[in-house]
Short mmCIF file of C-alpha atoms in Angstrom, two decimals:
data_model
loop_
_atom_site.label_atom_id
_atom_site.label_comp_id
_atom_site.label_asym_id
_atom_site.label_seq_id
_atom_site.Cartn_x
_atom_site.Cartn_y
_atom_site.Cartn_z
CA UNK C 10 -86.18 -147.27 44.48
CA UNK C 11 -83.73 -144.33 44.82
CA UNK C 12 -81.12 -147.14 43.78
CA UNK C 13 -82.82 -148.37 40.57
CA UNK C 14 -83.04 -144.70 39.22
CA UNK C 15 -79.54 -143.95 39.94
CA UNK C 16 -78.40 -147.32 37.91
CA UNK C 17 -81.49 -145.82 34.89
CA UNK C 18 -79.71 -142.72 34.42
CA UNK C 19 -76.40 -144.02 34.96
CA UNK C 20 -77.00 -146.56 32.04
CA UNK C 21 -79.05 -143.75 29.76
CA UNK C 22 -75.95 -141.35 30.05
CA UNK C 23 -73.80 -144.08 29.34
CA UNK C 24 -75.70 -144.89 26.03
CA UNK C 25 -75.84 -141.07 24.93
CA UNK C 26 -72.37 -141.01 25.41
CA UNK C 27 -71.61 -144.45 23.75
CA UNK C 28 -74.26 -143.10 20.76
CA UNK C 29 -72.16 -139.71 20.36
CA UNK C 30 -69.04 -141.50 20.55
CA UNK C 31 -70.07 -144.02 17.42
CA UNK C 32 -71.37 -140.97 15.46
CA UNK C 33 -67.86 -138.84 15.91
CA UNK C 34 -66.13 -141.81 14.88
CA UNK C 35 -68.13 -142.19 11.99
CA UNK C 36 -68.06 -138.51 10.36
CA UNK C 37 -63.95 -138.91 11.45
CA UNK C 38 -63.40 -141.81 9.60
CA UNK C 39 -66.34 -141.47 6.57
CA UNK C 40 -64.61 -140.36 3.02
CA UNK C 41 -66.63 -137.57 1.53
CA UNK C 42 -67.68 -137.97 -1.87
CA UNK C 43 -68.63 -134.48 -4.04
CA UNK C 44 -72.37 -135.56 -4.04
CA UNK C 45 -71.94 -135.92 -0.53
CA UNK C 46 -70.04 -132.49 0.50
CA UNK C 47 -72.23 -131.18 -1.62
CA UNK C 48 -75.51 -132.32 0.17
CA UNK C 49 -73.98 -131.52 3.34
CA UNK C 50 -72.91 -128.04 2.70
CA UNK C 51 -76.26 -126.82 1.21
CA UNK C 52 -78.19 -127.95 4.46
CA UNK C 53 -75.38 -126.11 6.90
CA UNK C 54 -73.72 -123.74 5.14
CA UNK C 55 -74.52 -120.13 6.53
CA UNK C 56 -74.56 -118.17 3.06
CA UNK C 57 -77.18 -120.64 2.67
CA UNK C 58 -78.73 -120.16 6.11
CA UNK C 59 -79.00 -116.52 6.34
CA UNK C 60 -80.44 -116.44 2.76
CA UNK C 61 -83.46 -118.92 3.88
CA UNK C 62 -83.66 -116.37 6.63
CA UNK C 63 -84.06 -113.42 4.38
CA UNK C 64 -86.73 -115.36 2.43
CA UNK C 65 -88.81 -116.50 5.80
CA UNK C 66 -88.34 -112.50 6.25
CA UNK C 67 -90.47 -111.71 3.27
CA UNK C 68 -93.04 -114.40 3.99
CA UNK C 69 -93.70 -112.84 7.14
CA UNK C 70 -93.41 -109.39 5.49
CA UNK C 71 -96.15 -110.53 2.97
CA UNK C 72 -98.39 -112.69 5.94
CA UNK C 73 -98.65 -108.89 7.44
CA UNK C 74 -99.43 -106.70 3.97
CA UNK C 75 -102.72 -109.34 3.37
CA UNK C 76 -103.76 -108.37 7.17
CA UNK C 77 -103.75 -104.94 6.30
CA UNK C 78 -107.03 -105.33 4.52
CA UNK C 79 -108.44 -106.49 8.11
CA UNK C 80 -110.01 -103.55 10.30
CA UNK C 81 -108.08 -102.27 13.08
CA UNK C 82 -109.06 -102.53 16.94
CA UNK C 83 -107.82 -100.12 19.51
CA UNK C 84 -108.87 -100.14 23.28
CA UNK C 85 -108.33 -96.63 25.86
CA UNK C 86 -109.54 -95.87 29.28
CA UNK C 87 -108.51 -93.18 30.99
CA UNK C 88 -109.68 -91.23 34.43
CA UNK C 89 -109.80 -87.36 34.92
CA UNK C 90 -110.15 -84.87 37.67
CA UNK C 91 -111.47 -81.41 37.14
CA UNK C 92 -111.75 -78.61 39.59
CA UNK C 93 -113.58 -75.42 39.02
CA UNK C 94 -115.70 -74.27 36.65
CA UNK C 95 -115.79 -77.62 33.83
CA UNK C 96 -117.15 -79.46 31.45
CA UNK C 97 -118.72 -82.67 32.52
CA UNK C 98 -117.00 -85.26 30.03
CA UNK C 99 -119.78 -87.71 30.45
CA UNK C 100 -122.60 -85.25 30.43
CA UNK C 101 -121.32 -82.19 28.69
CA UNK C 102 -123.32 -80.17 31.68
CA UNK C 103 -121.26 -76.95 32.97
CA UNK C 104 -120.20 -77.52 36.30
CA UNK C 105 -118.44 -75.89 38.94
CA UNK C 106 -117.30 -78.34 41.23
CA UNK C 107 -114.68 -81.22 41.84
CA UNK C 108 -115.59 -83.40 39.05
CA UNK C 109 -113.99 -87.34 38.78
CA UNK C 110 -115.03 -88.90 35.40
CA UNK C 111 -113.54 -92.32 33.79
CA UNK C 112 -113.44 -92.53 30.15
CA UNK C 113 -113.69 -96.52 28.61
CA UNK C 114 -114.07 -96.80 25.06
CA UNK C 115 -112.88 -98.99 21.53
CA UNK C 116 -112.38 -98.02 18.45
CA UNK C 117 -112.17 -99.79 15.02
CA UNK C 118 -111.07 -98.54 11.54
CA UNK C 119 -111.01 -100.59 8.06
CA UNK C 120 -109.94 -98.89 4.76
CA UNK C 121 -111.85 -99.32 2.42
CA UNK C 122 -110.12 -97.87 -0.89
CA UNK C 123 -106.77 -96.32 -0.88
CA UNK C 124 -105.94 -96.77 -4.55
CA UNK C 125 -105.35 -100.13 -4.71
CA UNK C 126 -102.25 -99.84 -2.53
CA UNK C 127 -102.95 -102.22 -0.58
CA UNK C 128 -103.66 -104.68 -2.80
CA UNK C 129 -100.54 -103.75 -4.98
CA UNK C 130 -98.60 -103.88 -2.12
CA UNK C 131 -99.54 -107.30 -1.44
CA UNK C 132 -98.77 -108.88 -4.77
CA UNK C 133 -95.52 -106.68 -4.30
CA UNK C 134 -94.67 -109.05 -1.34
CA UNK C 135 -95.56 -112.05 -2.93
CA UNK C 136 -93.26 -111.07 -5.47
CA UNK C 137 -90.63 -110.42 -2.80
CA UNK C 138 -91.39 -114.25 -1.86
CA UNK C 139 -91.06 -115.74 -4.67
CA UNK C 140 -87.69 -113.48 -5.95
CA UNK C 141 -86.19 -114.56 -2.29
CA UNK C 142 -87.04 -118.39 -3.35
CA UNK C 143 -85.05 -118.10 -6.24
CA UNK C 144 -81.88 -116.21 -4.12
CA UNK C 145 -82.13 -119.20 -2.03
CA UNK C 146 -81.08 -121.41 -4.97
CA UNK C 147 -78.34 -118.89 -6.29
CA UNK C 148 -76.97 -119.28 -3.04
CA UNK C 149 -77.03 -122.91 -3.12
CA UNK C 150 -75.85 -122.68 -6.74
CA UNK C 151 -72.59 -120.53 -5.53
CA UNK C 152 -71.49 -122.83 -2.75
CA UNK C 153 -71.92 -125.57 -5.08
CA UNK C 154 -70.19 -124.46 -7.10
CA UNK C 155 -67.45 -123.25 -4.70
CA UNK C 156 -67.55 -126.84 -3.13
CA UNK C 157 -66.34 -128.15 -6.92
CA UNK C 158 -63.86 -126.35 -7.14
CA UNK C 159 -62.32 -126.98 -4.06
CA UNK C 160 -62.79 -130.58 -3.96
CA UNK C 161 -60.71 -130.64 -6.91
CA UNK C 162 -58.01 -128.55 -5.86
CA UNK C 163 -57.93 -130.63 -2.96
CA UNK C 164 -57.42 -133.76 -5.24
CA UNK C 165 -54.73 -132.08 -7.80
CA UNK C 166 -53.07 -130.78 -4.13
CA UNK C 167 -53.38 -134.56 -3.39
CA UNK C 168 -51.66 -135.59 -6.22
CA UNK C 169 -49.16 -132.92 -5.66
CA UNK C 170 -47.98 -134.26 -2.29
CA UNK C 171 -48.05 -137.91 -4.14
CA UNK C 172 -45.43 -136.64 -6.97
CA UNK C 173 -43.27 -134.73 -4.43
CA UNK C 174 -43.10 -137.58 -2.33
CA UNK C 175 -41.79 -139.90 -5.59
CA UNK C 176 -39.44 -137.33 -6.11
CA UNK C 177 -38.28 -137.46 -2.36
CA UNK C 178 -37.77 -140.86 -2.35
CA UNK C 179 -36.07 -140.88 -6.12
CA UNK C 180 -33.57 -138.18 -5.28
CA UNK C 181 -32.76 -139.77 -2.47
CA UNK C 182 -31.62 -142.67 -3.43
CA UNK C 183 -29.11 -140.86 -6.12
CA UNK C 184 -27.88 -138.86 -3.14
CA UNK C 185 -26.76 -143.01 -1.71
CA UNK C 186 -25.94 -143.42 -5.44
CA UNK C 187 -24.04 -140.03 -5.06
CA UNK C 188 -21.74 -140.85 -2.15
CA UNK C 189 -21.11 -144.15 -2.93
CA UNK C 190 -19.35 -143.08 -6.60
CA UNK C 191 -17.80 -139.99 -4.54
CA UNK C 192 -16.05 -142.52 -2.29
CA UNK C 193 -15.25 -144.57 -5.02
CA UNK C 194 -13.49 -141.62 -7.16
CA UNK C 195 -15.87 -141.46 -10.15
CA UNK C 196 -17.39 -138.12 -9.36
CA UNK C 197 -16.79 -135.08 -7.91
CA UNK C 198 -17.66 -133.46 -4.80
CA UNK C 199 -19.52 -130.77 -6.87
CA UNK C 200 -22.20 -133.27 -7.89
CA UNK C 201 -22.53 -135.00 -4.82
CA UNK C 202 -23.55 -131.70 -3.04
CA UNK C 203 -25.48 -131.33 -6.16
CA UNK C 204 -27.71 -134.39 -5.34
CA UNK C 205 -27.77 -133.30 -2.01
CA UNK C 206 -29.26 -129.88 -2.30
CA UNK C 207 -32.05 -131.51 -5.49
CA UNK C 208 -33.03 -133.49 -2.30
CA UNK C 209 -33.54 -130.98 0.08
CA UNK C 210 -35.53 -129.42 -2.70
CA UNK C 211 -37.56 -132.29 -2.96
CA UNK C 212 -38.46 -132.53 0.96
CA UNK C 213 -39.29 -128.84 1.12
CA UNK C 214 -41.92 -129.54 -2.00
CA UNK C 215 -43.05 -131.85 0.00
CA UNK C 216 -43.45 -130.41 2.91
CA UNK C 217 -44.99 -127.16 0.47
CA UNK C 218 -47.75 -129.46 -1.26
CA UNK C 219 -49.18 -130.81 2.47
CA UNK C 220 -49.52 -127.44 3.53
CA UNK C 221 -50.99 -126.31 0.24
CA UNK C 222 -53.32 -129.44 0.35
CA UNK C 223 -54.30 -128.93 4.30
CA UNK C 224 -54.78 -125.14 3.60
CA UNK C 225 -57.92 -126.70 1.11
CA UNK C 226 -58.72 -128.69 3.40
CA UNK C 227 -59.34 -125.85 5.89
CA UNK C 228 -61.24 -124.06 2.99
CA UNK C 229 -63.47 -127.07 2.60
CA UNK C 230 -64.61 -127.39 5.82
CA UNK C 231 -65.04 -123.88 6.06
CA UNK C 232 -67.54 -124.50 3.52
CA UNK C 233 -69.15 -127.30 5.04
CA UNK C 234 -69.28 -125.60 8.67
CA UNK C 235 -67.00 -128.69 10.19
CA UNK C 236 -65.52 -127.71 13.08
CA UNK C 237 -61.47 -127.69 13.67
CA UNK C 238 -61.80 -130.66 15.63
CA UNK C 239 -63.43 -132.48 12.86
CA UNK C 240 -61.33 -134.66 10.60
CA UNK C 241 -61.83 -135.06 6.35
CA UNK C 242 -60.87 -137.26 4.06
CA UNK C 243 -62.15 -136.97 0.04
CA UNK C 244 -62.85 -139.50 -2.46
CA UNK C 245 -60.84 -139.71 -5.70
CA UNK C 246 -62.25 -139.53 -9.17
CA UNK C 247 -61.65 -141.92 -12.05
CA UNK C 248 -58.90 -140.74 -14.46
CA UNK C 249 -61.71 -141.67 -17.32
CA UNK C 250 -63.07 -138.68 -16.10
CA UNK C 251 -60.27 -136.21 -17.75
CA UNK C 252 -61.02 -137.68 -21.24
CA UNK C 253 -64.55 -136.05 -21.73
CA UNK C 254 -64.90 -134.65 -24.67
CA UNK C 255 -66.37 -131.15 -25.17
CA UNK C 256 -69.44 -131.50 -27.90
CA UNK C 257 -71.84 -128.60 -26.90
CA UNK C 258 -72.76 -125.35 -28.99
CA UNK C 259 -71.72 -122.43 -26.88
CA UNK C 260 -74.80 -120.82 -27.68
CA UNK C 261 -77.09 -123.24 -26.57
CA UNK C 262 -75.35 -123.65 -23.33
CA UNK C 263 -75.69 -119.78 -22.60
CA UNK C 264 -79.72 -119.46 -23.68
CA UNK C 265 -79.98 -122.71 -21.28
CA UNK C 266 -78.38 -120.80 -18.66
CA UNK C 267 -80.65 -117.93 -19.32
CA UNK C 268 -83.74 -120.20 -18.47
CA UNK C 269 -82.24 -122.26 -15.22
CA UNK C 270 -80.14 -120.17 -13.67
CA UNK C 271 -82.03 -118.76 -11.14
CA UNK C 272 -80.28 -115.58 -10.97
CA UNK C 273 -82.19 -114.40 -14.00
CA UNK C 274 -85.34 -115.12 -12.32
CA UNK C 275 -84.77 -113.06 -9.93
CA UNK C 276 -83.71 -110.34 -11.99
CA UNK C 277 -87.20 -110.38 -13.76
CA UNK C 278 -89.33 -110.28 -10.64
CA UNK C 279 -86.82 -107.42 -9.60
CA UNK C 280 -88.66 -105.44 -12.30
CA UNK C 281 -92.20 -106.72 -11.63
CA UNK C 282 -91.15 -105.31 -8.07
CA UNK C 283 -90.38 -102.05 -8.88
CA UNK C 284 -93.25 -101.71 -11.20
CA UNK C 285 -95.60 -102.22 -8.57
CA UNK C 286 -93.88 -99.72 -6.11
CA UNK C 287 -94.76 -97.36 -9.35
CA UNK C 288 -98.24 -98.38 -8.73
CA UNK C 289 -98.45 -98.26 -5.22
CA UNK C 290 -96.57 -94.86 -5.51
CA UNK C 291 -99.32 -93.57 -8.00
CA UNK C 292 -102.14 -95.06 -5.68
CA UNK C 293 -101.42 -91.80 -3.58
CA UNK C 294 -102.67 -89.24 -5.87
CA UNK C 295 -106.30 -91.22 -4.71
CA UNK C 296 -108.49 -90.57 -1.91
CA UNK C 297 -108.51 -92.86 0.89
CA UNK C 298 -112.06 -93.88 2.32
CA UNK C 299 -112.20 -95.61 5.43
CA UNK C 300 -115.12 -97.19 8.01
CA UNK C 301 -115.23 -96.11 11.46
CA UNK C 302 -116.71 -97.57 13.95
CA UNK C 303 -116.35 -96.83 18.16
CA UNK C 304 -118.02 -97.73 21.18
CA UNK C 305 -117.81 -96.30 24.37
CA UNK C 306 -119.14 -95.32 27.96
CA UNK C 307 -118.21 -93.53 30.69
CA UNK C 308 -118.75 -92.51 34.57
CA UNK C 309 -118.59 -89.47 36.66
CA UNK C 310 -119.01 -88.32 40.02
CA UNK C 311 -121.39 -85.49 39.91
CA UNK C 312 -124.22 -87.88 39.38
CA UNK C 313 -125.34 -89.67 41.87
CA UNK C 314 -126.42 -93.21 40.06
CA UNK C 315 -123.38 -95.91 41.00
CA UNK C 316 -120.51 -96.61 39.20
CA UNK C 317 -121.72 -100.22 36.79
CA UNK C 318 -125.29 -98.52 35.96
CA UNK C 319 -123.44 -95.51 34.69
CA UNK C 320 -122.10 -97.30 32.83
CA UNK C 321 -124.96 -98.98 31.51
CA UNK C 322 -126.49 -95.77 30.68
CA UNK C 323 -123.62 -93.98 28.90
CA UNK C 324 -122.45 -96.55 26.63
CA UNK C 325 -123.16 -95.64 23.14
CA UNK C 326 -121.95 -96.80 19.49
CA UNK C 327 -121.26 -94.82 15.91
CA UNK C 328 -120.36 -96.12 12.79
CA UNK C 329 -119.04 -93.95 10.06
CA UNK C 330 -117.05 -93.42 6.39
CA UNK C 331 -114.00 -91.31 6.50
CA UNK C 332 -112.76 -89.85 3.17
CA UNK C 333 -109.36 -88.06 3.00
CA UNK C 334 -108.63 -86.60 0.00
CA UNK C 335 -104.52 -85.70 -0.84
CA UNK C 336 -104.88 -82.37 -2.52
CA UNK C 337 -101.26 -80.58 -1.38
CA UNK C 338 -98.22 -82.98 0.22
CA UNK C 339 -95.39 -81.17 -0.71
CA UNK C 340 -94.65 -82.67 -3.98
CA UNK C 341 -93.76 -85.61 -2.33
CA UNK C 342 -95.84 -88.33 -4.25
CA UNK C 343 -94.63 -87.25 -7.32
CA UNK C 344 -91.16 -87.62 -6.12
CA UNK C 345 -91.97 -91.28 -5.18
CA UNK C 346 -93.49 -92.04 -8.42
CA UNK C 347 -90.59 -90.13 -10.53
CA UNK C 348 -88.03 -92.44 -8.24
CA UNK C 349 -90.07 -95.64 -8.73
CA UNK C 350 -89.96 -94.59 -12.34
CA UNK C 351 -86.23 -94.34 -12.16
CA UNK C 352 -85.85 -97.70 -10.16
CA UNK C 353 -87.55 -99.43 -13.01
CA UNK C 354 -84.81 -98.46 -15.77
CA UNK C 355 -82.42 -99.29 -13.04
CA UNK C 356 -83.67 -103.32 -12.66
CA UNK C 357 -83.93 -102.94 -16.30
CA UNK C 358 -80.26 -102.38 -16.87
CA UNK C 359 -79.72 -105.26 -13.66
CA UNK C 360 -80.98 -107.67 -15.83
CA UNK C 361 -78.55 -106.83 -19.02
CA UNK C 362 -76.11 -106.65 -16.56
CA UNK C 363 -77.07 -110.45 -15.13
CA UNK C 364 -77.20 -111.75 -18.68
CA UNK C 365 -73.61 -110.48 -19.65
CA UNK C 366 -72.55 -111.97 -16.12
CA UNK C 367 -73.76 -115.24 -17.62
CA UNK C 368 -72.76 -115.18 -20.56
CA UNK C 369 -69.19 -114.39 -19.30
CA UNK C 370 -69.33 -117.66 -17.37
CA UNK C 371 -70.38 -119.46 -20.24
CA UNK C 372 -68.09 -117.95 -22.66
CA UNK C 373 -65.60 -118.02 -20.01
CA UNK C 374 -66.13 -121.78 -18.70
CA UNK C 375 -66.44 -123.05 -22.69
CA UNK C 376 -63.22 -121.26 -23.80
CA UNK C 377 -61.64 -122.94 -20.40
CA UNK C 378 -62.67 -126.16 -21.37
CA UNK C 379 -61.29 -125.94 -24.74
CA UNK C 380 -58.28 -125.42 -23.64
CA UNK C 381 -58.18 -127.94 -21.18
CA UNK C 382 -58.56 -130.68 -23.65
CA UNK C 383 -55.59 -129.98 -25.83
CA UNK C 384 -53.66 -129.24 -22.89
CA UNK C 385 -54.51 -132.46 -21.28
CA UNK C 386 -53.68 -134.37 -24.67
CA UNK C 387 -50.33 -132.18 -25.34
CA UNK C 388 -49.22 -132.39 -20.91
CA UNK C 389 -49.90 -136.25 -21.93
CA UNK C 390 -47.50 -136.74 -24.28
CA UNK C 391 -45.06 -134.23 -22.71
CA UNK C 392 -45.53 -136.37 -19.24
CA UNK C 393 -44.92 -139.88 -21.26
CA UNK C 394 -41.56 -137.85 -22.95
CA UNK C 395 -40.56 -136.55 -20.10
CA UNK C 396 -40.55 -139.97 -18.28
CA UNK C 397 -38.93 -141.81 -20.82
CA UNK C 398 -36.30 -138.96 -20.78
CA UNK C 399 -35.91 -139.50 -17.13
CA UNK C 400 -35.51 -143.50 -17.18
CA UNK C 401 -32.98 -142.86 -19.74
CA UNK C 402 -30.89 -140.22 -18.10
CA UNK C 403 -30.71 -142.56 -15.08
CA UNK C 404 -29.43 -145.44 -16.43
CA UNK C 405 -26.74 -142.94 -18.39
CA UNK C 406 -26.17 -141.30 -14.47
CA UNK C 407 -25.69 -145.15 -12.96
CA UNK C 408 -23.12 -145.60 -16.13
CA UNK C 409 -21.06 -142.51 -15.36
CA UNK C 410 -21.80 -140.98 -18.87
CA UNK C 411 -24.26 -138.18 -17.20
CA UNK C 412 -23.46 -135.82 -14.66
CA UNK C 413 -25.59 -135.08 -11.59
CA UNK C 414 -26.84 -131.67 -13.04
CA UNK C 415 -27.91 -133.38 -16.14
CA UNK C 416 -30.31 -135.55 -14.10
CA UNK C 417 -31.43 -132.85 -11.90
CA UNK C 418 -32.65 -131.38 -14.62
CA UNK C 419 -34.11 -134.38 -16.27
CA UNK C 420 -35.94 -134.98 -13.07
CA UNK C 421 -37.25 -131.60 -12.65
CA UNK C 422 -38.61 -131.55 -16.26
CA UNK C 423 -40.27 -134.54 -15.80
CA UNK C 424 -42.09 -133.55 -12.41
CA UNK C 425 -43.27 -130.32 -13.98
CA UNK C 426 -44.86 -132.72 -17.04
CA UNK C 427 -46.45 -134.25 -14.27
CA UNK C 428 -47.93 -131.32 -12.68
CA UNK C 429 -49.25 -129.90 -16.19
CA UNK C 430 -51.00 -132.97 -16.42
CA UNK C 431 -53.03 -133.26 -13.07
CA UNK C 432 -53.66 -129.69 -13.33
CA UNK C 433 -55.17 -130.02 -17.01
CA UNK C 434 -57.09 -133.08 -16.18
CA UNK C 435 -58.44 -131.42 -13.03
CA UNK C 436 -59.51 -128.03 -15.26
CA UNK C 437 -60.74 -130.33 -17.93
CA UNK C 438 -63.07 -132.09 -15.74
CA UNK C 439 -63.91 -128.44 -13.56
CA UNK C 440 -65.34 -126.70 -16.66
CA UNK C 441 -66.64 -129.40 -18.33
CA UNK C 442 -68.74 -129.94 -14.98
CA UNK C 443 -69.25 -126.17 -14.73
CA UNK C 444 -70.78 -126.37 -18.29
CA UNK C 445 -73.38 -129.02 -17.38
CA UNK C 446 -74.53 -127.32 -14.15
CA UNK C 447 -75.06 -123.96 -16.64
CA UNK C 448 -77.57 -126.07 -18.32
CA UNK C 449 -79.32 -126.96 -14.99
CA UNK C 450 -77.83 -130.95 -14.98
CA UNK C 451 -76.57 -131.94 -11.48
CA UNK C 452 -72.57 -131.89 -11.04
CA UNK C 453 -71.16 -135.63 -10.96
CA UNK C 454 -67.79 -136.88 -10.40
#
């Protein structure tokens, strides 16, 4: 028997192990797509965590303000000894003796009317609830958007590393080009140094764009929460992508923003918050009336019935209505209503604030994407030039009518065409896509 469950759990581990092996494998060798870094960032990402803790905060915040209209219930015992001349606890009689008394009793108290503080303080919570609800989503919002623009700085550094590469290999083959016309007279030694200094340019932009493109990778899976032992690997986009045109009224995008954005939400119930800590603050200046209710018995040792019928006999009940009336507190509830006054103009002025905040994305993100589309029409035509410049001036270099410097420089002009391009088809697609999610649409690539 001993046997079989030795070969159970042997097998059981080995399947666990076999199971977490398949899934490592998996995430190692799965390419993330935006939608999909984007999924899995929102449900891991600790910006996002810790602001779904703050909201399960307030929910237990608010569970407790609607339990404050319950009644209270408090239980005390306590045992004495008196010697001398006494009071009897249990029956008040003047004694002069050693007297042992125990004390058991319970008390309950339930307010009644404290103007309406309680109840304001409970829609005050709820408020906090639902404001929390809608910091959730501008958290989700920010790493979204975060995750966007990293994923494409991650594909323009991709592209980067692809161009640098080219130009590796390109200036490479001049430097053979190079030494074989040095050897053969044509050229001087100037210009074969020349071609071999562009090269060693060439592999230190190489070796520059993979660093640049792992140190977004490290930022991206800092996002995510991926471990360093965790390997990624991103989709591309479609080039189609770069030639969206821009057809949206500014204006329209910003009073969108105004209604989806949940940042402005949150901004109104900031107010509705501090209006009802006015309220609550003003409840104060009201009496507070309260029920009262006790029970309690007792036992002592002068008398001479035992312990359980005492008791019996002492226990006794009393029900009454407590009214406290504020008449002096040292001015300070009408410092708390003059500050929740003040706190009011203050979430006021938050939410101007919050709507020039959004409209500086919009303006910002529209004037962007402007921009970006005649820059991505003019680094078109500069790249096509700049190519055609560069096949020329290479056939000229393998005819002896250019020099080396002249093709450096060709070359270089045409790689930094290249790089204006990527990087205004990247910022043409990142504000166009920043520009839908204003309007509350999801972000696609």
């Amino acid at each position: 028997m001993k046997i079989i469950l030795h070969i159970l759990c042997f097998f059981s581990v080995a399947v666990a192990f076999a199971q977490t092996a398949t899934e490592e494998a998996e995430n190692q060798s799965k390419i993330w797509s935006l939608e999909d870094c984007i999924t899995y960032a929102i449900e891991n990402n600790i910006t996002v965590k810790d602001a779904d803790l703050d909201k399960d905060i307030s929910e237990v915040n608010y569970d407790k303000s609607k339990s404050s209209r319950l009644p209270n219930l408090f239980g005390s015992a306590s045992q004495n000894f008196t010697n001398g001349n006494s009071i009897d606890p249990i029956t008040s009689d003047y004694v002069t003796d050693q007297v042992y008394s125990t004390n058991l009793g319970a008390t309950s108290t339930m307010t009644l009317y404290q103007g309406s503080q309680i109840s304001n303080q409970i829609k005050q919570d709820k408020l906090l609830v639902d404001q929390n609800s809608f910091l959730v989503e501008e958290a989700k919002n920010n790493i979204i958007i975060s995750i966007l623009e990293n994923y494409l700085q991650l594909l323009y550094a991709k592209e980067g590393i692809t161009i640098a590469e080219k130009n590796l290999e390109a200036s490479e083959k001049e430097v053979l080009r190079a030494k074989a016309r040095l050897d053969a007279g044509s050229i001087a030694l100037n210009d074969y140094t020349e071609a071999q200094s562009q090269a060693a340019t060439n592999k230190y932009n190489v070796i520059t764009a993979k660093n640049d493109y792992q140190q977004y990778v490290i930022d991206l899976k800092q996002l995510l929460e991926l471990g360093p032992e965790d390997t990624i690997e991103i989709e591309d986009v479609d080039d189609d992508m770069a030639l969206i045109n821009l057809e949206m009224d500014k204006m329209n995008i910003y009073y969108k923003a105004l209604n989806v954005l949940p940042e402005m939400n949150a901004s109104d119930l900031n107010i509705e918050i501090n209006e009802k800590d006015l309220d609550i603050a003003k409840g104060a200046y009201m009496p507070t009336v309260s029920l009262v209710g006790t029970l309690g018995s007792g036992y002592t040792s002068i008398s001479d019935i035992n312990f359980s019928r005492q008791l019996d006999i002492n226990f006794n009940q009393s029900v009454g209505v407590s009214v406290s009336i504020p008449i002096f507190n040292r001015n300070e509830t009408k410092a708390a209503v003059k500050t929740a006054e003040i706190n009011i103009e203050k979430a006021q002025i938050e939410k101007q604030s919050t709507e020039k905040e959004i409209y500086k994305k919009v303006e910002t993100a529209y004037q962007n994407a402007l921009s970006a589309q005649e820059q991505i029409i003019a680094a078109e035509a500069s790249q096509e030039a700049a190519l055609q410049s560069y096949n020329l001036a290479k056939i000229k270099y393998e005819l002896g009518e250019l020099s080396t410097t002249d093709l450096i420089i060709n070359q270089n002009t045409y790689t930094a065409a290249q790089l204006n391009y990527i990087q205004a088809k990247y910022l043409n697609i990142l504000y166009h896509q920043l520009l839908q999610f204003y309007q509350g649409n999801d972000i696609k690539l």
